mmCIF file with all atom_site columns, C-alpha atoms in Angstrom:
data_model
loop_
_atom_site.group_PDB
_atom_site.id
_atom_site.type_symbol
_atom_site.label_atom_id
_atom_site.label_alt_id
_atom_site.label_comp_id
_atom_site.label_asym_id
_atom_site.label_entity_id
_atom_site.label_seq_id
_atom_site.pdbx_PDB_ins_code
_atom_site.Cartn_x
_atom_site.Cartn_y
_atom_site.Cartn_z
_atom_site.occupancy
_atom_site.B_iso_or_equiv
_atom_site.pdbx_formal_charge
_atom_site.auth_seq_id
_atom_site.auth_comp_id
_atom_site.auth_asym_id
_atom_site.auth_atom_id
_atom_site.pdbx_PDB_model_num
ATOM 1  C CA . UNK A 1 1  ? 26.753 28.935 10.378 1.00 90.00 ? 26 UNK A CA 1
ATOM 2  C CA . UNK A 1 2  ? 23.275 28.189 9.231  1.00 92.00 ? 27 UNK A CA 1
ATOM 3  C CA . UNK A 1 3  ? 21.127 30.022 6.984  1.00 95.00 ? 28 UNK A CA 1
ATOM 4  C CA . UNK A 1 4  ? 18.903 31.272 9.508  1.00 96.00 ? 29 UNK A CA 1
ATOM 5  C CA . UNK A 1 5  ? 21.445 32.483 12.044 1.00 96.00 ? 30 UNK A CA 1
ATOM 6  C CA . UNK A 1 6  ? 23.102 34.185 9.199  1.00 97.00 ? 31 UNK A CA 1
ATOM 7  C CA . UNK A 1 7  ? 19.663 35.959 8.718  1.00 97.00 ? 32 UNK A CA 1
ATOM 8  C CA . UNK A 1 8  ? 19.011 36.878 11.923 1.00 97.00 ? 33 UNK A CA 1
ATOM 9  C CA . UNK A 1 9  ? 22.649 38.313 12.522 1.00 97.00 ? 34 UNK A CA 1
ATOM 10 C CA . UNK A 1 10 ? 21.928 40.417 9.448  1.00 98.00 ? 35 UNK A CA 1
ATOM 11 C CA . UNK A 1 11 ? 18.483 41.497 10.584 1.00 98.00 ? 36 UNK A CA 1
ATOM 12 C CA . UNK A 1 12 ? 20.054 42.232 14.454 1.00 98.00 ? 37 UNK A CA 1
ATOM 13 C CA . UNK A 1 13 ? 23.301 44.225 12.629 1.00 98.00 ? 38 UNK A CA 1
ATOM 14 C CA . UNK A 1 14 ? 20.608 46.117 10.126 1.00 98.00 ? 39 UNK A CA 1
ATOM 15 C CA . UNK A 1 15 ? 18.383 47.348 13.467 1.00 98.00 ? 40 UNK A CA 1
ATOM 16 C CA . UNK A 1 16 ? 21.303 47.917 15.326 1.00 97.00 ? 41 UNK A CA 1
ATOM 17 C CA . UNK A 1 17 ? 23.028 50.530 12.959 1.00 97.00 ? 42 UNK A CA 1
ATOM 18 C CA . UNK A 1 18 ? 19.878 51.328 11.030 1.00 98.00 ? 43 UNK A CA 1
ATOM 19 C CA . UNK A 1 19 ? 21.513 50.719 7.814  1.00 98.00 ? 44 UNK A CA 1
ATOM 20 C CA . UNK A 1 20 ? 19.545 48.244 5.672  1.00 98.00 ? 45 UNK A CA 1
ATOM 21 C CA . UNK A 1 21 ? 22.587 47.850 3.491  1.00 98.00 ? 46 UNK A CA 1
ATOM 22 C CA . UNK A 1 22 ? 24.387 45.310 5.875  1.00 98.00 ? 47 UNK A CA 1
ATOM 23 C CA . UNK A 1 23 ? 24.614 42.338 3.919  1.00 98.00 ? 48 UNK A CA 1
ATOM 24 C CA . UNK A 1 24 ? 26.440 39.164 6.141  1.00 98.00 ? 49 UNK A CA 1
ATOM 25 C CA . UNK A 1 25 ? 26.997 36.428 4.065  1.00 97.00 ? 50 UNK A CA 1
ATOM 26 C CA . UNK A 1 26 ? 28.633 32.971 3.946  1.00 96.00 ? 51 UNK A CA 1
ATOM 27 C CA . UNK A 1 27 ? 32.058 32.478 3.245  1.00 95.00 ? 52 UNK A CA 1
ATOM 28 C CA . UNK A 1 28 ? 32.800 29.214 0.663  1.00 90.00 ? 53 UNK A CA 1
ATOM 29 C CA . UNK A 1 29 ? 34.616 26.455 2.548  1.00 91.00 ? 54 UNK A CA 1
ATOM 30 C CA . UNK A 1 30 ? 34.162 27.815 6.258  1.00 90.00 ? 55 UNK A CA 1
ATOM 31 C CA . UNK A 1 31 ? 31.165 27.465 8.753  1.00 90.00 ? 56 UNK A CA 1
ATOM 32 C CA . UNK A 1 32 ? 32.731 29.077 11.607 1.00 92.00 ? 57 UNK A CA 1
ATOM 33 C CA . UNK A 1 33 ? 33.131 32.625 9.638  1.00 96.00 ? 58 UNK A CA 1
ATOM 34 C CA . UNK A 1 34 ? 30.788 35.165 7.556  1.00 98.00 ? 59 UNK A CA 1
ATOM 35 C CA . UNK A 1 35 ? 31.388 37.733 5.216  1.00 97.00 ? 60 UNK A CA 1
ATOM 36 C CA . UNK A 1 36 ? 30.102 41.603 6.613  1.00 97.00 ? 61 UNK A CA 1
ATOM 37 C CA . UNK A 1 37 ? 29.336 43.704 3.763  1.00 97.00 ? 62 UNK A CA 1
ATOM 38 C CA . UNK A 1 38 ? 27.962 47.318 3.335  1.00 97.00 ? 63 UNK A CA 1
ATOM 39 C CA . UNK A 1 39 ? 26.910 47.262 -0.022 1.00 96.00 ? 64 UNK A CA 1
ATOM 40 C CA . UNK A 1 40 ? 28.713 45.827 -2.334 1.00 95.00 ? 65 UNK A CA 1
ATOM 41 C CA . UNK A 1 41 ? 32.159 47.018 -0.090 1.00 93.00 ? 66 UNK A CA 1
ATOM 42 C CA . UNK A 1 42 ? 33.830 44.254 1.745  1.00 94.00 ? 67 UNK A CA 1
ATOM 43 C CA . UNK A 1 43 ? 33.991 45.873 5.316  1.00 95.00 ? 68 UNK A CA 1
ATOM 44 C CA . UNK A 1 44 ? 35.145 42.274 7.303  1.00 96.00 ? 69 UNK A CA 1
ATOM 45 C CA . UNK A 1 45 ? 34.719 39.386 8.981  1.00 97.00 ? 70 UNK A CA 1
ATOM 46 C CA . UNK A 1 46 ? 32.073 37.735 11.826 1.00 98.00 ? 71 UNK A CA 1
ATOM 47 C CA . UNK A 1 47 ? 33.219 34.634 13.396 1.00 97.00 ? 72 UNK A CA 1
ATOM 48 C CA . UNK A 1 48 ? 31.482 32.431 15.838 1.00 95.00 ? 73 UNK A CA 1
ATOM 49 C CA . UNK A 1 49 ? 32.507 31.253 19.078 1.00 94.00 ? 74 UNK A CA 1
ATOM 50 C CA . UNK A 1 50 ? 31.173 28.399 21.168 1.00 91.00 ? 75 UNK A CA 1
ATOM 51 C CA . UNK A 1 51 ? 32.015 28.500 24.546 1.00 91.00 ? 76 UNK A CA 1
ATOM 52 C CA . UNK A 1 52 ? 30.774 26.354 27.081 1.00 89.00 ? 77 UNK A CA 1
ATOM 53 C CA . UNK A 1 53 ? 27.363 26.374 25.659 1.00 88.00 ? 78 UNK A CA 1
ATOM 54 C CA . UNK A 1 54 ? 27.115 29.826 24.998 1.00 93.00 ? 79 UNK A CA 1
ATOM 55 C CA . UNK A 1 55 ? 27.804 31.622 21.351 1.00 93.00 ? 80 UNK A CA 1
ATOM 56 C CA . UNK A 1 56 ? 28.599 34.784 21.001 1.00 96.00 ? 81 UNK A CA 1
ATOM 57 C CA . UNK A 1 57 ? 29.954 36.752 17.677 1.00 96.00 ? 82 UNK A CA 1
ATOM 58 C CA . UNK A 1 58 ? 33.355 38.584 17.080 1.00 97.00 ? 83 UNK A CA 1
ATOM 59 C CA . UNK A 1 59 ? 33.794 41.750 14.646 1.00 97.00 ? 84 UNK A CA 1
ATOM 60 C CA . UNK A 1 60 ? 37.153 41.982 12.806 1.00 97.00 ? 85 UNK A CA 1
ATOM 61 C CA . UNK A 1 61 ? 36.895 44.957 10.512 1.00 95.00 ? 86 UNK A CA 1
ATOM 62 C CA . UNK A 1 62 ? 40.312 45.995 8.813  1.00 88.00 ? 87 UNK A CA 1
ATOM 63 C CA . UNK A 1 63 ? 40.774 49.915 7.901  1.00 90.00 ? 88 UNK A CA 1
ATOM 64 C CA . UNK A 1 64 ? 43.918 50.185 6.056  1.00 87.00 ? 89 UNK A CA 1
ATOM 65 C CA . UNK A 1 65 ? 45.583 53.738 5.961  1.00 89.00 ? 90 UNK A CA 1
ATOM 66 C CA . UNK A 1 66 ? 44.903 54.943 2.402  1.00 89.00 ? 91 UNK A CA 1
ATOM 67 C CA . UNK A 1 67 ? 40.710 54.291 2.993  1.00 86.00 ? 92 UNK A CA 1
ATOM 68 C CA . UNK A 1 68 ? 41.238 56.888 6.013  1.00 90.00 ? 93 UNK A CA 1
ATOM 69 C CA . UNK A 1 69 ? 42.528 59.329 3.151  1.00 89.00 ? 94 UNK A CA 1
ATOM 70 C CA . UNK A 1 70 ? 39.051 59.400 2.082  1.00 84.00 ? 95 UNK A CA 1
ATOM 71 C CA . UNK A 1 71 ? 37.649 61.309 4.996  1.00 86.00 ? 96 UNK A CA 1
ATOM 72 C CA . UNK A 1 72 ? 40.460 64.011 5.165  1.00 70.00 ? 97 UNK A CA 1
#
């Protein structure tokens, strides 16, 4: 992905939450995949699909058992 559609993923993400902390960022070695981040915490994974002339954005976010702990 491109600078500027990282951006405005990050700005749409940021409104759409209202959490000013989303940070998406690129991933070293792959264009078809950016880093989500709250913070400084790793939270998952945005890829990019092309289909037929249309792109759209899948959200893989990974919970393991012991963060769930956390919240009793």
């Amino acid at each position: 992905m491109k600078h500027e559609e990282i951006i405005k993923l990050q700005k749409y993400l940021q409104m759409k939450f209202a959490n000013r902390n989303i940070d998406v960022r690129p991933r070293p070695k792959q264009d078809d995949s950016v880093e989500l981040y709250i913070g400084e915490e790793f939270i998952g994974l945005i890829y990019v699909d092309d289909d037929e002339g249309e792109r759209s954005y899948m959200v893989q976010i990974s919970i393991l058992d012991i963060d769930l702990d956390e919240v009793g």
